[in-house]
mmCIF file of C-alpha atoms in Angstrom:
data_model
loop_
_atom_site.group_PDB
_atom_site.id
_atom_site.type_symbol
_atom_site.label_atom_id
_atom_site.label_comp_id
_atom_site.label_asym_id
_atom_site.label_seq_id
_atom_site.Cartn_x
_atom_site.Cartn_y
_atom_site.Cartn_z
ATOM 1 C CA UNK L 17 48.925 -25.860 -23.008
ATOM 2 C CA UNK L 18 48.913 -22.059 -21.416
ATOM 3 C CA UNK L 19 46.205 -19.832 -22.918
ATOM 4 C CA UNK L 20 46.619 -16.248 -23.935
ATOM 5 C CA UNK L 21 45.233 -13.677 -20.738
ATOM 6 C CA UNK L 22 42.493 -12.738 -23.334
ATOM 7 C CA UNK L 23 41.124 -16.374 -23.880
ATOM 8 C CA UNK L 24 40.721 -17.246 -20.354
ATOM 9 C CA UNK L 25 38.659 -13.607 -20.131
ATOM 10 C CA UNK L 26 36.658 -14.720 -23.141
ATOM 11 C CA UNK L 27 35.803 -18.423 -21.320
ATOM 12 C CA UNK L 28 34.973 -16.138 -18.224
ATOM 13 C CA UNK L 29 32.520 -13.963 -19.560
ATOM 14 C CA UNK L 30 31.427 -16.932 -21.884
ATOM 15 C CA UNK L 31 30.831 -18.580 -18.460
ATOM 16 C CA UNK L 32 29.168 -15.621 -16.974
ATOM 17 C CA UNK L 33 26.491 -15.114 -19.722
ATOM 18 C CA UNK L 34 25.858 -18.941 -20.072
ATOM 19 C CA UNK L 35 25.641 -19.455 -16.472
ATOM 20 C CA UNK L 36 23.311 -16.477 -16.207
ATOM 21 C CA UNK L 37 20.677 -17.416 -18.957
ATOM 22 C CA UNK L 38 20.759 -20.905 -17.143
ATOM 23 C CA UNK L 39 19.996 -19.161 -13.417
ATOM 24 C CA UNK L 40 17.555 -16.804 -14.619
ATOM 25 C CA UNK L 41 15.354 -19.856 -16.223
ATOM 26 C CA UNK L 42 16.296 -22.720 -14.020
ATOM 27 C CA UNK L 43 17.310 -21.281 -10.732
ATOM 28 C CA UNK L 44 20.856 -20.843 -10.212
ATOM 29 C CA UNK L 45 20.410 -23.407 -7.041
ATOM 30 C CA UNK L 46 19.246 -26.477 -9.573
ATOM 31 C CA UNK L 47 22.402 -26.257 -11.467
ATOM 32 C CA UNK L 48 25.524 -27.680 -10.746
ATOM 33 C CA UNK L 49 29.542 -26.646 -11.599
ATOM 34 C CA UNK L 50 29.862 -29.916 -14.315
ATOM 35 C CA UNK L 51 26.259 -28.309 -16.151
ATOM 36 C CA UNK L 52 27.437 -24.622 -15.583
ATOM 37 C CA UNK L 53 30.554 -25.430 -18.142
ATOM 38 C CA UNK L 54 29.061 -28.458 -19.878
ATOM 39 C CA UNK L 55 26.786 -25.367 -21.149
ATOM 40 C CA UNK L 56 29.831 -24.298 -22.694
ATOM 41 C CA UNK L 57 31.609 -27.324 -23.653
ATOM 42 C CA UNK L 58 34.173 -27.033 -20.963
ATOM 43 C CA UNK L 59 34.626 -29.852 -17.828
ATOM 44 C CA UNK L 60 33.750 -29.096 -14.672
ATOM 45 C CA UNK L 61 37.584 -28.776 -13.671
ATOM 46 C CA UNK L 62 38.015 -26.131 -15.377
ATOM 47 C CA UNK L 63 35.440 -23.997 -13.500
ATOM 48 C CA UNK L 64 37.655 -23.259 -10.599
ATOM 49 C CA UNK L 65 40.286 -21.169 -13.154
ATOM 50 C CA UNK L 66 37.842 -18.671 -13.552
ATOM 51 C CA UNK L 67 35.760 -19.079 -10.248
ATOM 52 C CA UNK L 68 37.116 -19.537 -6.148
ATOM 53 C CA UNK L 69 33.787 -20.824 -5.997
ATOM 54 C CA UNK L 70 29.476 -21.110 -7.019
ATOM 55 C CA UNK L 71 29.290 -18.611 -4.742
ATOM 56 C CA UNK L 72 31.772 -16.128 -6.120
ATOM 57 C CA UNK L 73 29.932 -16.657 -9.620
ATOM 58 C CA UNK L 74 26.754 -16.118 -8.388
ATOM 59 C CA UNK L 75 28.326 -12.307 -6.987
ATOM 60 C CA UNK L 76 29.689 -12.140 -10.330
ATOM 61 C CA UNK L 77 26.525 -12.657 -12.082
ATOM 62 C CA UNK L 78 24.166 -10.782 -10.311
ATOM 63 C CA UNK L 79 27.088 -7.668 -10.435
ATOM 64 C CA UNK L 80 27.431 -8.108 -14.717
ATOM 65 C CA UNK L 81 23.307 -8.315 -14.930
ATOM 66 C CA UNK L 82 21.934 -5.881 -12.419
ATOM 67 C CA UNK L 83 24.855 -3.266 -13.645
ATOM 68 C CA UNK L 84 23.528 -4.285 -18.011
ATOM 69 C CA UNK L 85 19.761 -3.563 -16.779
ATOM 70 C CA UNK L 86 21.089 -0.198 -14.978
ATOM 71 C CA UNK L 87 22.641 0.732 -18.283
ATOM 72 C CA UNK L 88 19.808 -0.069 -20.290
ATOM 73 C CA UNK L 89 17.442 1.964 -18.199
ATOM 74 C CA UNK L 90 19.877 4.887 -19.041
ATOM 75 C CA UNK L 91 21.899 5.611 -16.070
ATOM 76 C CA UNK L 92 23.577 9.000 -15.888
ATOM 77 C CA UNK L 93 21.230 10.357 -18.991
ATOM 78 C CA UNK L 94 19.298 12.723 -18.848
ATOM 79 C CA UNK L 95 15.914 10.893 -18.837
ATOM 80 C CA UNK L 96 12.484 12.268 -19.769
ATOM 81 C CA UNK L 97 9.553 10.614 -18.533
ATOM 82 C CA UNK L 98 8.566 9.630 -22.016
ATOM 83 C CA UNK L 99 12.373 7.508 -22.321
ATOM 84 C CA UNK L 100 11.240 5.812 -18.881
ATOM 85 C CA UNK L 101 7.562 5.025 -20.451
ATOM 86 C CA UNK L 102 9.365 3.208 -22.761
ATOM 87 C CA UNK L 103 11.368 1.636 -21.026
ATOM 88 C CA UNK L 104 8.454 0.356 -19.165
ATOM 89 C CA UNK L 105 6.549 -0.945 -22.433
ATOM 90 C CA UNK L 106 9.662 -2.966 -23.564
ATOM 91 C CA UNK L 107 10.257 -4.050 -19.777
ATOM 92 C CA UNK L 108 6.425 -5.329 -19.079
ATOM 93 C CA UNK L 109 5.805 -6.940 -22.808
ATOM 94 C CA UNK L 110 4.925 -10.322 -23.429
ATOM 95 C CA UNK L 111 8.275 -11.067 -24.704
ATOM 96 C CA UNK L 112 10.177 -10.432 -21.628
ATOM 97 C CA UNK L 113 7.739 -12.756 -19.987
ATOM 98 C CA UNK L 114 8.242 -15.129 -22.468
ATOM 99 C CA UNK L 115 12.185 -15.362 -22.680
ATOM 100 C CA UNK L 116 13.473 -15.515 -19.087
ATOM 101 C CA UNK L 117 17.215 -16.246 -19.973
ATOM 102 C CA UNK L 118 16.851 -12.933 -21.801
ATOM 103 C CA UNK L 119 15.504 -10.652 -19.515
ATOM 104 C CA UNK L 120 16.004 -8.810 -15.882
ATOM 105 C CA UNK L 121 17.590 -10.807 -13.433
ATOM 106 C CA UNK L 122 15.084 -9.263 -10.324
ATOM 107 C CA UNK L 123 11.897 -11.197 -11.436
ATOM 108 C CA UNK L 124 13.927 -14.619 -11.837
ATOM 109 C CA UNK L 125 16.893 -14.539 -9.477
ATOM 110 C CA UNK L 126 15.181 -12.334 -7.161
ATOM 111 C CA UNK L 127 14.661 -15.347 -4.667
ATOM 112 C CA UNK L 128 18.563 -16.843 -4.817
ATOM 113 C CA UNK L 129 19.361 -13.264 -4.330
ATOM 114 C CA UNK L 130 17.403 -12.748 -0.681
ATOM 115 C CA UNK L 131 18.596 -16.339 -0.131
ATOM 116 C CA UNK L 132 22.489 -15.320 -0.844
ATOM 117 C CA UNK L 133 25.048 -14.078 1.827
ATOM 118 C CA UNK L 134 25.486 -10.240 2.514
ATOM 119 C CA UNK L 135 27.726 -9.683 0.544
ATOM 120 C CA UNK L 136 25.851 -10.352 -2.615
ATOM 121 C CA UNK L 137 22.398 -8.756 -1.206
ATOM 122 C CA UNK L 138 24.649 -5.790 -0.237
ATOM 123 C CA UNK L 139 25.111 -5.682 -3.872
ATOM 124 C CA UNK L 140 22.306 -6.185 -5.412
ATOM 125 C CA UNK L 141 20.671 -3.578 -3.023
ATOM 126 C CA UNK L 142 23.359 -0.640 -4.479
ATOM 127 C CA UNK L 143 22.346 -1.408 -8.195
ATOM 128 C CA UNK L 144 18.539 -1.782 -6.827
ATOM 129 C CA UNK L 145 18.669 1.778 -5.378
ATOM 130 C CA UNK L 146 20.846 3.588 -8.117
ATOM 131 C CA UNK L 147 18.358 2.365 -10.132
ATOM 132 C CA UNK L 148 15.501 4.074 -8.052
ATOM 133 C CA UNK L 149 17.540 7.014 -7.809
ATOM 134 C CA UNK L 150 17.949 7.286 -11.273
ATOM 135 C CA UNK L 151 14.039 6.844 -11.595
ATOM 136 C CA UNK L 152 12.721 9.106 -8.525
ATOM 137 C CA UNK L 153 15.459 11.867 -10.468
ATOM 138 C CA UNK L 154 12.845 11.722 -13.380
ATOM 139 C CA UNK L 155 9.897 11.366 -11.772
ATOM 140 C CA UNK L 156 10.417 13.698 -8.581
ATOM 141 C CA UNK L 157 9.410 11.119 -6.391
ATOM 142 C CA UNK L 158 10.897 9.156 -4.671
ATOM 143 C CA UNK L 159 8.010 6.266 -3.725
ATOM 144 C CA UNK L 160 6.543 6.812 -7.053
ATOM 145 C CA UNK L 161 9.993 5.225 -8.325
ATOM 146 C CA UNK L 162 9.700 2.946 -5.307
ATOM 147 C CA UNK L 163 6.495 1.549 -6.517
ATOM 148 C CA UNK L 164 7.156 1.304 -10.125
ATOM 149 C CA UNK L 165 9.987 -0.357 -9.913
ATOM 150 C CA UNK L 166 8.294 -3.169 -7.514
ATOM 151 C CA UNK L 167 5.439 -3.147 -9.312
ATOM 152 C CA UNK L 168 7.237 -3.745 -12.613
ATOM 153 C CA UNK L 169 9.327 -7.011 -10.772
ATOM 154 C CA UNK L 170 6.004 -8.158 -9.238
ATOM 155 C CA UNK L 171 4.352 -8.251 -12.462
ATOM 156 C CA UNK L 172 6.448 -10.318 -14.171
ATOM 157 C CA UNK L 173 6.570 -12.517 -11.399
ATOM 158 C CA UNK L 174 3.093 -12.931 -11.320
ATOM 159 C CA UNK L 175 2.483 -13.460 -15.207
ATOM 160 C CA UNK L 176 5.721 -16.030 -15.307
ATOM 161 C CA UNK L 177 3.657 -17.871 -12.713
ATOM 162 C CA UNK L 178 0.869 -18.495 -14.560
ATOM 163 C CA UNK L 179 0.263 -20.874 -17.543
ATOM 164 C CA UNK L 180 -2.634 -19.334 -19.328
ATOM 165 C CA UNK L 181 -0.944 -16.642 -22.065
ATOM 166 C CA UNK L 182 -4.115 -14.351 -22.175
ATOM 167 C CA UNK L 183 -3.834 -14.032 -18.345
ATOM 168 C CA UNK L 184 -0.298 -12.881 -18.259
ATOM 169 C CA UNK L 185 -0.972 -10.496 -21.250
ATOM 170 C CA UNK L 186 -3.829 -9.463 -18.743
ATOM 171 C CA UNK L 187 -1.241 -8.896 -15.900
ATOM 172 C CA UNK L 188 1.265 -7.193 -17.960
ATOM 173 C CA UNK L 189 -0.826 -4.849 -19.969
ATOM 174 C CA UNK L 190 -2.584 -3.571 -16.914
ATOM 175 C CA UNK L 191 0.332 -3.239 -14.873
ATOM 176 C CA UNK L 192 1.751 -1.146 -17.826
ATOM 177 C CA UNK L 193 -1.658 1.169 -17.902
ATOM 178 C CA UNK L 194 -1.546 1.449 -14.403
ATOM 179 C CA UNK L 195 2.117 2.893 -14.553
ATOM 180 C CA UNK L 196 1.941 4.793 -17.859
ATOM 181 C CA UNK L 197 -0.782 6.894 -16.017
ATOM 182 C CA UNK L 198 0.833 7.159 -12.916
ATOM 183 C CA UNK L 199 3.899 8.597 -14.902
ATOM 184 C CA UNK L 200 2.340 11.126 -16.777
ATOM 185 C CA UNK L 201 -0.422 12.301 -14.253
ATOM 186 C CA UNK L 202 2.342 12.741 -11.744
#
C-alpha cells in the first residue's frame, strides 16, 4: 500500500521527535534503528524511507532541536534583558533538569555532537553562535553572551550528574543568581 506524501512527513517528524526525546535521555549512541521506530510502532525496515542513514538522523535531529531552542530564545525579536532573564529562569529550573527528553539538546547531546562528523558539528556550531549573537545583541557583549550561554549548558550538566535533588537545586539556583546579576549589573 502507497501512503499519501503527507503521511510519510507525519512518520518523519514522528520519528524525529521520538528519536530525539530517546537521544537526549539515553544517548543517541545506545539506541539502535529497530528501538528508534519500535518507539513508534514502526519496524526497523521502515527506517531507511525516511532516513539514508543513523547518521543522517542524527544531522536531522540536532538541525530540528538546536533551530526549536533558537526560536524559543526569541531569535530575530527584539529582546530586552529582562525577556533573556527569563529565559534563563525557565532554562536553569529544576524541571529542565528533571525532564531531559524535554529540554535543550546542548546539555544532553552535547557529547554525540563533538563526537559526530563535520558536517553535523559544522551545524551545530551555526545555531550555537546565532544563538550568541542573538544574546551578545542584548547584552552588548559579546563574552558576556559567551559565558552565559556555557555557563547555562555546564550547569545543567553538572546538576544532571548528580543524584542528590537539593544539590542540583544548589547548582541551578546559583548558577541562575550568578547570571541574573551579571545581566543586570552589566
Amino acid at each position: 500500500m502507497r501512503y499519501s506524501v503527507s503521511h510519510k512527513q507525519q512518520t518523519r517528524d514522528k520519528l524525529l521527535q521520538s528519536s530525539a526525546a530517546l537521544a537526549k535521555k539515553e544517548g543517541f549512541a545506545s539506541v539502535g534503528v529497530d528501538g528508534l521506530m519500535k518507539a513508534i510502532g514502526l519496524s526497523g525496515g521502515a527506517f531507511y524511507s525516511h532516513f539514508s542513514s543513523k547518521d543522517a538522523l542524527f544531522s536531522a535531529i540536532v538541525e530540528r532541536e538546536l533551530s526549536q531552542s533558537l526560536e524559543r530564545l526569541g531569535e530575530g525579536e527584539q529582546q530586552s534583558r529582562e525577556r533573556l532573564e527569563r529565559c534563563l529562569k525557565i532554562y536553569l529550573s529544576m524541571a529542565h533538569v528533571e525532564q531531559v527528553q524535554d529540554g535543550c539538546a546542548l546539555p544532553s547531546m552535547g557529547a554525540d555532537i563533538a563526537r559526530a562528523d563535520i558536517a553535523v558539528r559544522q551545524q551545530a556550531q551555526a545555531w550555537i553562535c546565532r544563538l550568541q549573537a542573538n544574546w551578545a545583541r542584548t547584552l552588548e557583549s559579546d563574552s558576556l553572551a559567551w559565558a552565559i550561554l556555557s555557563q547555562c549548558v555546564g550547569a545543567l550538566v553538572v546538576a544532571r550528574m548528580l543524584v542528590d535533588p537539593q544539590i542540583q537545586a544548589r547548582v541551578i539556583s546559583s548558577s541562575y543568581e550568578v547570571l541574573s546579576q551579571s545581566i543586570t549589573r552589566q
